[in-house]
Amino acid sequence: MIYENIIIGSGPTAATIADKLLKLNKKVTIIDIGNTIEKKNLEIKNEYLHTKNKEEFLNSIRKNKILNKYKNPHLKFPFGSEFVFQKNSYENFFGPKNLDYILSNAYGGLSNIWGTMVSPFFHKDIENWDIGFKDFYKSKSDTENIIPISSSKDNLQDFFGINFGKDHKFKLSNPAKTFFENMMKKKDFLNNNGLFFGRSKVAVGNYYSNNNVECQECGLCHYGCPYDCMFNSSQLFDIIKSNKNFLYINNKFASKIIKKDSLNLVECIDTITKEQTTFSSKNIFICCGPISTAALLFRSNLVKANKVTFKESQRFFLPIFNKNHIKNSTSQDKNVLSELYLEIYDKKLLSKSVHLQYYSFVDIFLKPLEKFFGKYVYLFPKIFPFIFGRINLLIGYLHSDYSNKIIMTSLPNQESGKYQYSLSFEKNDLVNDAVNKITSHLKENFNEDFYIFNNLTNINLTGASYHYGSSFPMSNSSDSFKDHTNLDGELNNNENIYLLDASILPDMPGHPTTFNVCVNAARIINDLNEKGKI
């Protein structure tokens, strides 16, 4: 049987492509491993929806002890489950202790755990790309129709020149509201210093939620939204599964892509039966996430070089402390995702913009201390609210020009048949200086309201942002000896094999990537349709 369009993966990019193709009355087949959450963990969610007992919900999750085997202590485990990170039995990835990265074989991919942050790229950060800013975003409304975004018309629109989403249906916490009001009082001063601000844009809404509810401000965002207000691509797949032109095939590890005449073949191994199956298709869209996409191309001998380089957006943490105590700073019910964005663009500091996300105090800050104090650490804010209520956190992201790089190499297979890959990193000497400049700049602009200390800045491990890609950058290049894609995401000299995840971004700007990658994917599908290629 020949399938019209095969998509490998089930993350947000795959969902965008599937939705677009189906609306064009095309046939779509998804090939996915598709791990799903365990029944016992879903029961924790359902019990909360029944009782609304937050304390019992958290106690139930903490009983499911997550072993200390992940480098990032702030990773999400939906309703206490590790299903998002379950490895398949056909791949081994090796990396040093000072490198962080994650893969997912889950139904919905990493959208099961993402922070839902959405933002355009700053136009100056992508002006060297072979596609213009307007062309890149020409299909953004297609993506907004499937990914709900809570947004606001504020100073961020002055910075980006475009806006996403609809007005927020939930309010700011008291600390965030105070911070925002203080910034508004000196808006012109901050803007003149290259600093813009506004409410965070988040993929949160009622389109897929339980009983059509909006965000309930329950404060459980980091444990899994029990109301399903946070976008997960599996939500869209659950809807379109009823479409007669759609086929979802799970429990399939895509081991290789092979070109045969005018067709492309996907060799798969069933993760349960171990049986091998081959699927034939004219078009193959690879949306596995940059690392898994590169691994598949290595296995398929579609990579010309012996290694692949990923650019990253370096992440750093900066605690800031309110000079004044703000009422209900630790006890207020609220949405605990990033509440505000700060954008910095000043050529005297850096040639590219810097993206910062503001968080008021939330118990997730205490998670790294849990291994020392156990569950009692969560009592500290109740005992010392006048201390913990002053703590806020800025999470910053640098452009890839100021960030380290990740190197991936394919290794010989083990006798057991596992594919092996090594990951390492290449240091960028500009990282520390860039972070110090930004911290000092913030201190100069916010010293009236906050205590900011340069030595408290924490530069995270390479890869810890999970905003990496650019391994097969899209361009107008005709260099057949270099691994890249064209502006349609088509892999060089491999007709009808398309990469549409973050692998094809020419750079990794500091801004959140997921929505931008989806916008780019929607653009590409529209362009391919106009060219009669799908």
Short mmCIF file of C-alpha atoms in Angstrom, two decimals:
data_model
loop_
_atom_site.label_atom_id
_atom_site.label_comp_id
_atom_site.label_asym_id
_atom_site.label_seq_id
_atom_site.Cartn_x
_atom_site.Cartn_y
_atom_site.Cartn_z
CA MET A 1 0.00 0.00 0.00
CA ILE A 2 1.24 3.50 -0.84
CA TYR A 3 0.43 6.25 1.62
CA GLU A 4 -0.01 9.79 0.36
CA ASN A 5 1.68 11.72 3.18
CA ILE A 6 3.55 10.16 6.10
CA ILE A 7 4.43 12.22 9.15
CA ILE A 8 6.95 10.79 11.62
CA GLY A 9 6.31 12.04 15.18
CA SER A 10 3.31 13.46 17.03
CA GLY A 11 4.50 16.73 18.55
CA PRO A 12 3.07 20.20 17.81
CA THR A 13 4.77 20.45 14.39
CA ALA A 14 3.30 17.11 13.32
CA ALA A 15 -0.11 18.23 14.55
CA THR A 16 0.15 21.46 12.56
CA ILE A 17 1.09 19.61 9.37
CA ALA A 18 -1.63 16.98 9.82
CA ASP A 19 -4.29 19.64 10.40
CA LYS A 20 -3.20 21.63 7.36
CA LEU A 21 -3.08 18.61 5.05
CA LEU A 22 -6.48 17.35 6.18
CA LYS A 23 -8.03 20.76 5.56
CA LEU A 24 -6.60 20.52 2.04
CA ASN A 25 -8.42 17.18 1.73
CA LYS A 26 -5.15 15.23 1.67
CA LYS A 27 -4.61 11.83 3.25
CA VAL A 28 -2.34 11.75 6.30
CA THR A 29 -0.65 8.88 8.12
CA ILE A 30 1.21 9.39 11.41
CA ILE A 31 3.95 6.93 12.41
CA ASP A 32 4.77 7.20 16.08
CA ILE A 33 6.02 5.23 19.06
CA GLY A 34 3.33 7.04 21.04
CA ASN A 35 3.88 6.16 24.70
CA THR A 36 0.91 7.26 26.84
CA ILE A 37 0.45 8.05 30.51
CA GLU A 38 -0.21 5.19 32.91
CA LYS A 39 -3.72 4.56 34.21
CA LYS A 40 -2.68 5.04 37.86
CA ASN A 41 -1.38 8.53 37.09
CA LEU A 42 -4.52 9.49 35.20
CA GLU A 43 -6.48 8.48 38.30
CA ILE A 44 -4.62 11.18 40.26
CA LYS A 45 -5.86 13.75 37.75
CA ASN A 46 -9.44 12.43 37.79
CA GLU A 47 -9.53 12.32 41.58
CA TYR A 48 -8.56 15.99 41.74
CA LEU A 49 -11.27 16.94 39.24
CA HIS A 50 -13.72 15.16 41.54
CA THR A 51 -12.53 16.52 44.91
CA LYS A 52 -10.58 19.73 44.02
CA ASN A 53 -8.32 18.77 46.95
CA LYS A 54 -4.97 20.30 46.00
CA GLU A 55 -3.10 18.98 49.04
CA GLU A 56 -4.15 15.40 48.37
CA PHE A 57 -3.31 15.82 44.68
CA LEU A 58 0.26 16.87 45.52
CA ASN A 59 0.64 14.15 48.13
CA SER A 60 -0.43 11.52 45.58
CA ILE A 61 2.12 12.79 43.08
CA ARG A 62 4.93 12.87 45.64
CA LYS A 63 4.27 9.23 46.52
CA ASN A 64 5.36 8.37 42.98
CA LYS A 65 9.02 8.95 43.70
CA ILE A 66 10.91 10.12 40.62
CA LEU A 67 14.45 8.81 40.83
CA ASN A 68 17.17 11.45 40.65
CA LYS A 69 18.20 10.50 37.11
CA TYR A 70 17.40 13.73 35.29
CA LYS A 71 19.86 16.62 35.20
CA ASN A 72 17.20 19.32 35.28
CA PRO A 73 15.44 19.37 38.68
CA HIS A 74 12.63 21.49 37.22
CA LEU A 75 11.45 18.94 34.66
CA LYS A 76 7.73 18.26 34.60
CA PHE A 77 6.34 14.81 35.30
CA PRO A 78 2.65 14.95 34.34
CA PHE A 79 0.60 13.71 37.29
CA GLY A 80 3.76 12.05 38.64
CA SER A 81 4.48 10.02 35.47
CA GLU A 82 7.75 9.60 33.56
CA PHE A 83 6.04 8.39 30.38
CA VAL A 84 7.24 11.42 28.40
CA PHE A 85 10.87 10.38 28.89
CA GLN A 86 10.60 6.62 28.43
CA LYS A 87 13.37 5.47 26.11
CA ASN A 88 12.89 3.05 23.26
CA SER A 89 14.94 -0.14 23.15
CA TYR A 90 16.60 0.62 19.81
CA GLU A 91 18.71 3.71 20.58
CA ASN A 92 21.45 4.70 23.01
CA PHE A 93 22.59 8.29 23.46
CA PHE A 94 25.77 9.09 25.36
CA GLY A 95 26.76 12.51 26.66
CA PRO A 96 28.94 14.07 29.38
CA LYS A 97 27.56 15.08 32.77
CA ASN A 98 27.80 18.77 31.92
CA LEU A 99 25.48 18.44 28.91
CA ASP A 100 21.69 18.29 29.21
CA TYR A 101 19.20 17.14 26.57
CA ILE A 102 15.88 15.32 26.41
CA LEU A 103 14.07 13.15 23.89
CA SER A 104 10.52 11.90 23.86
CA ASN A 105 8.77 8.87 22.43
CA ALA A 106 5.43 10.00 23.87
CA TYR A 107 2.12 10.57 22.13
CA GLY A 108 2.22 14.36 21.85
CA GLY A 109 5.99 14.46 22.31
CA LEU A 110 7.43 17.13 24.56
CA SER A 111 4.20 19.16 24.38
CA ASN A 112 3.18 16.97 27.33
CA ILE A 113 5.61 18.93 29.51
CA TRP A 114 6.38 22.24 27.80
CA GLY A 115 5.93 25.55 29.55
CA THR A 116 3.47 26.70 26.84
CA MET A 117 5.55 29.84 26.22
CA VAL A 118 4.82 31.53 22.88
CA SER A 119 6.47 34.51 21.25
CA PRO A 120 7.41 35.79 17.81
CA PHE A 121 11.07 36.02 16.94
CA PHE A 122 12.47 39.55 17.00
CA HIS A 123 12.83 40.74 13.40
CA LYS A 124 16.44 41.87 13.89
CA ASP A 125 17.40 38.38 15.07
CA ILE A 126 16.38 36.73 11.80
CA GLU A 127 17.23 39.43 9.27
CA ASN A 128 20.17 37.32 7.98
CA TRP A 129 17.82 34.43 7.05
CA ASP A 130 16.98 33.71 3.41
CA ILE A 131 13.30 34.19 4.19
CA GLY A 132 11.90 37.58 5.17
CA PHE A 133 10.09 38.26 8.45
CA LYS A 134 6.71 38.82 6.76
CA ASP A 135 6.99 35.66 4.67
CA PHE A 136 8.01 33.60 7.69
CA TYR A 137 4.87 34.69 9.59
CA LYS A 138 2.41 34.79 6.70
CA SER A 139 0.62 31.62 7.91
CA LYS A 140 0.57 32.41 11.62
CA SER A 141 -3.24 32.60 11.71
CA ASP A 142 -3.42 28.95 10.57
CA THR A 143 -1.46 27.94 13.65
CA GLU A 144 -3.43 30.23 15.96
CA ASN A 145 -6.56 28.36 14.87
CA ILE A 146 -5.27 25.13 16.41
CA ILE A 147 -3.06 26.38 19.27
CA PRO A 148 -4.98 28.63 21.68
CA ILE A 149 -2.87 31.54 22.91
CA SER A 150 -3.54 33.85 25.83
CA SER A 151 -1.96 37.20 25.05
CA SER A 152 -2.36 40.95 25.53
CA LYS A 153 -1.94 44.07 23.46
CA ASP A 154 0.84 45.83 25.34
CA ASN A 155 4.42 47.08 25.08
CA LEU A 156 5.53 43.75 23.58
CA GLN A 157 3.62 44.59 20.42
CA ASP A 158 5.76 47.73 20.13
CA PHE A 159 8.82 45.49 20.29
CA PHE A 160 7.79 42.65 17.96
CA GLY A 161 5.57 44.54 15.55
CA ILE A 162 3.10 41.63 15.50
CA ASN A 163 0.94 39.94 18.11
CA PHE A 164 -0.45 36.47 18.72
CA GLY A 165 -3.56 35.26 20.46
CA LYS A 166 -6.53 36.58 22.40
CA ASP A 167 -6.85 38.41 25.71
CA HIS A 168 -5.89 36.58 28.89
CA LYS A 169 -8.79 35.14 30.88
CA PHE A 170 -6.73 34.87 34.08
CA LYS A 171 -5.12 37.58 36.17
CA LEU A 172 -1.59 38.37 37.26
CA SER A 173 -0.41 37.48 40.76
CA ASN A 174 0.09 40.34 43.22
CA PRO A 175 3.91 40.40 42.78
CA ALA A 176 3.65 40.29 38.98
CA LYS A 177 0.96 42.97 38.96
CA THR A 178 3.10 45.24 41.15
CA PHE A 179 6.16 44.65 38.96
CA PHE A 180 4.16 45.36 35.80
CA GLU A 181 2.66 48.56 37.23
CA ASN A 182 6.11 49.79 38.28
CA MET A 183 7.42 49.17 34.77
CA MET A 184 4.47 51.02 33.26
CA LYS A 185 5.33 54.10 35.33
CA LYS A 186 8.73 54.29 33.64
CA LYS A 187 7.84 52.74 30.30
CA ASP A 188 9.48 55.45 28.19
CA PHE A 189 12.67 55.29 30.26
CA LEU A 190 12.87 51.49 29.91
CA ASN A 191 12.09 51.53 26.19
CA ASN A 192 14.78 54.13 25.61
CA ASN A 193 17.17 51.74 27.34
CA GLY A 194 16.17 48.92 25.01
CA LEU A 195 13.91 47.17 27.50
CA PHE A 196 10.33 46.22 26.59
CA PHE A 197 7.82 44.27 28.63
CA GLY A 198 4.33 42.79 28.78
CA ARG A 199 2.27 39.81 29.83
CA SER A 200 3.61 36.42 28.82
CA LYS A 201 2.04 34.79 25.78
CA VAL A 202 1.08 31.23 26.69
CA ALA A 203 -0.65 28.38 24.86
CA VAL A 204 -3.44 28.23 27.44
CA GLY A 205 -7.13 28.38 26.67
CA ASN A 206 -10.42 26.53 26.73
CA TYR A 207 -10.45 25.08 23.20
CA TYR A 208 -9.44 21.58 24.34
CA SER A 209 -10.19 21.89 28.06
CA ASN A 210 -12.57 19.92 30.24
CA ASN A 211 -16.10 21.25 29.87
CA ASN A 212 -14.75 24.25 27.97
CA VAL A 213 -13.34 25.86 31.13
CA GLU A 214 -10.69 28.58 31.06
CA CYS A 215 -7.62 28.54 33.31
CA GLN A 216 -8.79 27.97 36.90
CA GLU A 217 -5.65 29.50 38.50
CA CYS A 218 -5.22 26.32 40.57
CA GLY A 219 -1.42 26.61 40.60
CA LEU A 220 -0.84 23.07 39.32
CA CYS A 221 0.64 23.97 35.92
CA HIS A 222 3.99 22.33 36.71
CA TYR A 223 2.38 19.04 37.76
CA GLY A 224 0.05 18.63 34.78
CA CYS A 225 -3.01 20.79 34.16
CA PRO A 226 -6.00 18.75 35.41
CA TYR A 227 -8.35 20.87 33.28
CA ASP A 228 -6.37 20.36 30.04
CA CYS A 229 -6.13 24.11 29.47
CA MET A 230 -2.47 23.87 28.45
CA PHE A 231 -2.08 22.92 24.79
CA ASN A 232 -0.83 19.42 24.05
CA SER A 233 -0.68 18.22 20.45
CA SER A 234 -2.28 14.92 21.47
CA GLN A 235 -5.46 16.94 22.13
CA LEU A 236 -5.66 17.86 18.46
CA PHE A 237 -4.83 14.32 17.33
CA ASP A 238 -7.62 12.96 19.53
CA ILE A 239 -10.04 15.16 17.57
CA ILE A 240 -8.80 14.51 14.06
CA LYS A 241 -8.56 10.73 14.54
CA SER A 242 -12.19 10.57 13.43
CA ASN A 243 -11.31 12.09 10.04
CA LYS A 244 -11.62 9.45 7.31
CA ASN A 245 -8.43 10.73 5.68
CA PHE A 246 -6.37 10.34 8.86
CA LEU A 247 -4.55 7.26 10.13
CA TYR A 248 -2.52 7.12 13.35
CA ILE A 249 -0.14 4.14 13.63
CA ASN A 250 1.58 3.84 17.01
CA ASN A 251 4.11 1.45 18.58
CA LYS A 252 6.33 1.94 15.54
CA PHE A 253 10.01 2.88 15.76
CA ALA A 254 11.04 4.45 12.43
CA SER A 255 14.41 2.80 11.90
CA LYS A 256 15.27 3.97 8.38
CA ILE A 257 14.13 5.97 5.38
CA ILE A 258 15.05 4.49 2.02
CA LYS A 259 14.57 6.09 -1.39
CA LYS A 260 13.25 3.75 -4.09
CA ASP A 261 12.45 5.24 -7.48
CA SER A 262 9.81 7.97 -6.98
CA LEU A 263 8.81 6.62 -3.57
CA ASN A 264 10.24 7.00 -0.09
CA LEU A 265 10.11 3.98 2.20
CA VAL A 266 9.97 4.06 5.99
CA GLU A 267 11.24 0.88 7.63
CA CYS A 268 9.68 0.42 11.06
CA ILE A 269 10.04 -1.96 13.99
CA ASP A 270 6.99 -2.67 16.13
CA THR A 271 7.98 -1.84 19.71
CA ILE A 272 5.70 -4.59 21.09
CA THR A 273 5.88 -7.47 18.59
CA LYS A 274 9.36 -6.61 17.21
CA GLU A 275 8.00 -7.23 13.71
CA GLN A 276 9.38 -5.17 10.85
CA THR A 277 7.09 -3.27 8.50
CA THR A 278 7.75 -1.00 5.54
CA PHE A 279 5.52 1.94 4.63
CA SER A 280 5.72 3.56 1.19
CA SER A 281 4.85 7.17 0.51
CA LYS A 282 5.44 10.00 -1.90
CA ASN A 283 5.98 12.60 0.84
CA ILE A 284 7.63 12.08 4.20
CA PHE A 285 7.56 14.81 6.83
CA ILE A 286 10.01 14.29 9.70
CA CYS A 287 8.99 15.97 12.95
CA CYS A 288 10.79 13.97 15.64
CA GLY A 289 12.59 16.85 17.35
CA PRO A 290 16.14 17.86 16.34
CA ILE A 291 18.08 15.08 18.07
CA SER A 292 15.76 12.23 17.06
CA THR A 293 15.47 13.66 13.55
CA ALA A 294 19.27 13.70 13.18
CA ALA A 295 19.46 10.13 14.52
CA LEU A 296 16.93 8.94 11.91
CA LEU A 297 18.88 10.66 9.12
CA PHE A 298 22.13 9.08 10.34
CA ARG A 299 20.52 5.63 10.30
CA SER A 300 19.22 6.30 6.81
CA ASN A 301 22.62 7.44 5.48
CA LEU A 302 21.07 10.76 4.51
CA VAL A 303 23.67 12.83 6.38
CA LYS A 304 26.75 13.76 4.35
CA ALA A 305 29.00 14.74 7.27
CA ASN A 306 30.10 12.41 10.07
CA LYS A 307 28.59 14.71 12.67
CA VAL A 308 25.72 17.13 13.15
CA THR A 309 25.95 20.44 14.99
CA PHE A 310 23.01 21.94 16.89
CA LYS A 311 22.80 25.58 17.81
CA GLU A 312 21.21 26.34 21.17
CA SER A 313 19.61 29.25 22.98
CA GLN A 314 21.63 29.39 26.24
CA ARG A 315 19.46 29.61 29.36
CA PHE A 316 20.31 31.28 32.66
CA PHE A 317 18.50 31.87 35.97
CA LEU A 318 18.54 35.15 37.84
CA PRO A 319 16.79 35.40 41.24
CA ILE A 320 15.61 38.93 42.05
CA PHE A 321 14.30 40.09 45.41
CA ASN A 322 11.52 42.59 46.07
CA LYS A 323 12.62 45.41 48.34
CA ASN A 324 9.08 45.55 49.71
CA HIS A 325 6.88 42.73 50.96
CA ILE A 326 3.81 42.21 48.77
CA LYS A 327 0.59 40.82 50.22
CA ASN A 328 -0.20 37.14 49.54
CA SER A 329 3.04 36.63 47.63
CA THR A 330 3.26 32.94 48.54
CA SER A 331 -0.32 31.91 49.28
CA GLN A 332 -2.26 33.38 46.35
CA ASP A 333 -3.96 30.99 43.90
CA LYS A 334 -2.61 31.79 40.45
CA ASN A 335 -1.46 30.50 37.10
CA VAL A 336 2.16 29.59 37.89
CA LEU A 337 3.60 29.73 34.39
CA SER A 338 5.73 32.69 33.39
CA GLU A 339 3.64 35.81 34.03
CA LEU A 340 5.64 38.52 32.25
CA TYR A 341 8.13 38.79 29.40
CA LEU A 342 11.04 41.20 29.34
CA GLU A 343 12.77 41.83 26.01
CA ILE A 344 16.15 43.52 25.74
CA TYR A 345 17.64 44.83 22.54
CA ASP A 346 20.49 47.29 22.84
CA LYS A 347 23.37 47.09 20.37
CA LYS A 348 25.68 48.52 23.05
CA LEU A 349 25.10 45.31 24.99
CA LEU A 350 24.64 42.56 22.38
CA SER A 351 23.93 42.45 18.66
CA LYS A 352 20.91 40.18 19.22
CA SER A 353 17.92 40.43 21.56
CA VAL A 354 17.59 38.69 24.92
CA HIS A 355 14.35 37.11 26.11
CA LEU A 356 13.51 36.93 29.83
CA GLN A 357 10.56 35.28 31.54
CA TYR A 358 9.38 36.52 34.94
CA TYR A 359 8.06 34.11 37.59
CA SER A 360 6.71 35.12 40.97
CA PHE A 361 7.42 32.68 43.80
CA VAL A 362 6.03 29.19 43.33
CA ASP A 363 6.75 25.95 45.15
CA ILE A 364 8.57 24.54 42.11
CA PHE A 365 11.47 26.83 43.12
CA LEU A 366 11.97 24.55 46.12
CA LYS A 367 12.14 21.31 44.16
CA PRO A 368 15.98 21.15 44.04
CA LEU A 369 16.00 21.36 47.87
CA GLU A 370 13.61 18.44 48.26
CA LYS A 371 16.49 15.95 48.27
CA PHE A 372 17.89 17.67 51.38
CA PHE A 373 14.74 18.53 53.36
CA GLY A 374 12.17 16.12 51.93
CA LYS A 375 8.54 17.23 51.79
CA TYR A 376 9.14 19.58 54.74
CA VAL A 377 10.80 22.05 52.39
CA TYR A 378 7.31 23.05 51.19
CA LEU A 379 6.48 24.31 54.70
CA PHE A 380 9.19 26.99 54.56
CA PRO A 381 7.13 29.59 52.62
CA LYS A 382 4.26 29.20 55.13
CA ILE A 383 6.61 29.70 58.07
CA PHE A 384 8.65 32.52 56.50
CA PRO A 385 6.31 34.26 54.01
CA PHE A 386 8.03 37.62 54.53
CA ILE A 387 11.23 36.06 53.15
CA PHE A 388 9.99 33.74 50.41
CA GLY A 389 7.38 36.26 49.28
CA ARG A 390 10.18 38.56 48.12
CA ILE A 391 11.72 35.96 45.81
CA ASN A 392 11.11 36.21 42.07
CA LEU A 393 12.91 34.54 39.22
CA LEU A 394 13.96 35.71 35.78
CA ILE A 395 14.78 32.98 33.29
CA GLY A 396 16.81 34.37 30.43
CA TYR A 397 17.55 33.02 26.95
CA LEU A 398 20.37 34.18 24.67
CA HIS A 399 20.54 34.03 20.89
CA SER A 400 22.61 31.12 19.55
CA ASP A 401 25.35 33.59 18.56
CA TYR A 402 26.06 33.87 22.30
CA SER A 403 25.46 30.23 23.21
CA ASN A 404 27.28 26.92 23.21
CA LYS A 405 26.67 24.29 20.54
CA ILE A 406 25.84 20.59 20.76
CA ILE A 407 27.69 18.08 18.58
CA MET A 408 26.15 14.70 17.69
CA THR A 409 28.05 11.81 16.14
CA SER A 410 26.79 8.43 14.99
CA LEU A 411 28.67 5.49 16.54
CA PRO A 412 28.97 1.85 15.39
CA ASN A 413 26.00 -0.28 16.45
CA GLN A 414 26.20 -2.63 19.38
CA GLU A 415 25.91 -6.36 18.78
CA SER A 416 22.45 -6.14 20.33
CA GLY A 417 21.40 -4.05 17.34
CA LYS A 418 21.01 -0.73 19.14
CA TYR A 419 21.86 2.43 17.27
CA GLN A 420 24.36 4.54 19.20
CA TYR A 421 25.05 8.25 19.21
CA SER A 422 27.43 10.44 21.17
CA LEU A 423 26.65 14.00 22.18
CA SER A 424 29.18 16.60 23.27
CA PHE A 425 29.31 20.38 23.28
CA GLU A 426 31.40 23.16 21.86
CA LYS A 427 31.95 26.07 24.23
CA ASN A 428 31.26 29.68 23.24
CA ASP A 429 33.47 32.11 25.16
CA LEU A 430 30.87 34.88 24.76
CA VAL A 431 28.32 33.26 27.11
CA ASN A 432 29.56 34.52 30.48
CA ASP A 433 30.21 38.06 29.28
CA ALA A 434 26.76 38.25 27.66
CA VAL A 435 24.99 37.11 30.84
CA ASN A 436 26.99 39.54 33.00
CA LYS A 437 26.10 42.44 30.69
CA ILE A 438 22.41 41.60 30.85
CA THR A 439 22.43 41.19 34.64
CA SER A 440 24.16 44.55 35.09
CA HIS A 441 21.71 46.18 32.69
CA LEU A 442 18.75 44.84 34.68
CA LYS A 443 20.30 46.03 37.91
CA GLU A 444 20.66 49.55 36.52
CA ASN A 445 17.03 49.66 35.41
CA PHE A 446 15.32 47.93 38.36
CA ASN A 447 17.41 48.92 41.38
CA GLU A 448 14.55 51.00 42.80
CA ASP A 449 12.34 47.95 43.27
CA PHE A 450 14.63 44.92 43.43
CA TYR A 451 17.87 43.67 44.86
CA ILE A 452 19.80 42.04 42.00
CA PHE A 453 23.15 40.31 42.55
CA ASN A 454 25.38 39.30 39.64
CA ASN A 455 26.94 36.44 41.60
CA LEU A 456 23.54 34.74 42.02
CA THR A 457 23.13 34.30 38.27
CA ASN A 458 23.14 30.63 37.33
CA ILE A 459 24.19 29.76 33.78
CA ASN A 460 22.50 26.45 33.08
CA LEU A 461 24.09 23.41 31.48
CA THR A 462 24.47 23.42 27.71
CA GLY A 463 21.26 22.03 26.26
CA ALA A 464 19.17 22.75 29.37
CA SER A 465 17.00 25.28 27.54
CA TYR A 466 15.84 22.44 25.24
CA HIS A 467 15.71 25.15 22.57
CA TYR A 468 18.19 23.64 20.14
CA GLY A 469 18.10 23.01 16.42
CA SER A 470 19.58 24.55 13.24
CA SER A 471 21.18 21.19 12.38
CA PHE A 472 19.85 21.25 8.79
CA PRO A 473 19.22 24.98 8.27
CA MET A 474 16.85 26.08 5.53
CA SER A 475 18.42 28.35 2.95
CA ASN A 476 18.69 29.15 -0.75
CA SER A 477 22.07 27.43 -0.82
CA SER A 478 22.91 25.17 -3.76
CA ASP A 479 25.88 23.58 -1.94
CA SER A 480 25.26 19.87 -2.48
CA PHE A 481 28.12 18.92 -0.14
CA LYS A 482 26.60 20.57 2.91
CA ASP A 483 23.75 19.18 4.99
CA HIS A 484 20.88 21.64 4.76
CA THR A 485 17.30 22.07 3.58
CA ASN A 486 15.67 24.47 1.16
CA LEU A 487 13.06 27.01 2.24
CA ASP A 488 10.42 24.27 1.95
CA GLY A 489 12.30 22.12 4.45
CA GLU A 490 13.22 19.61 1.71
CA LEU A 491 16.46 17.81 2.56
CA ASN A 492 19.19 18.56 0.04
CA ASN A 493 19.01 16.28 -3.02
CA ASN A 494 16.35 14.11 -1.38
CA GLU A 495 13.09 14.89 -3.15
CA ASN A 496 9.92 14.77 -1.04
CA ILE A 497 11.74 14.21 2.27
CA TYR A 498 10.93 17.22 4.43
CA LEU A 499 12.21 18.25 7.85
CA LEU A 500 9.80 20.59 9.58
CA ASP A 501 10.89 20.77 13.22
CA ALA A 502 13.46 23.13 14.78
CA SER A 503 16.19 21.32 12.80
CA ILE A 504 15.62 23.71 9.89
CA LEU A 505 15.76 27.06 11.67
CA PRO A 506 18.92 28.86 10.50
CA ASP A 507 19.60 30.15 14.03
CA MET A 508 18.10 29.70 17.48
CA PRO A 509 16.89 33.11 18.66
CA GLY A 510 16.31 33.52 22.39
CA HIS A 511 12.54 33.38 22.05
CA PRO A 512 10.40 30.25 22.53
CA THR A 513 10.63 28.02 19.47
CA THR A 514 7.59 25.71 19.41
CA PHE A 515 4.96 28.09 18.05
CA ASN A 516 7.43 29.61 15.59
CA VAL A 517 8.33 26.17 14.24
CA CYS A 518 4.62 25.42 13.81
CA VAL A 519 4.06 28.72 11.99
CA ASN A 520 6.94 27.85 9.67
CA ALA A 521 5.50 24.37 9.06
CA ALA A 522 2.09 25.84 8.15
CA ARG A 523 3.82 28.21 5.73
CA ILE A 524 5.67 25.34 4.09
CA ILE A 525 2.55 23.21 3.63
CA ASN A 526 0.76 26.18 2.05
CA ASP A 527 3.71 26.80 -0.28
CA LEU A 528 3.98 23.12 -1.27
CA ASN A 529 0.28 23.06 -2.02
CA GLU A 530 0.56 26.13 -4.25
CA LYS A 531 3.45 24.46 -6.09
CA GLY A 532 1.41 21.27 -6.59
CA LYS A 533 3.94 19.18 -4.65
CA ILE A 534 1.45 17.65 -2.22
#
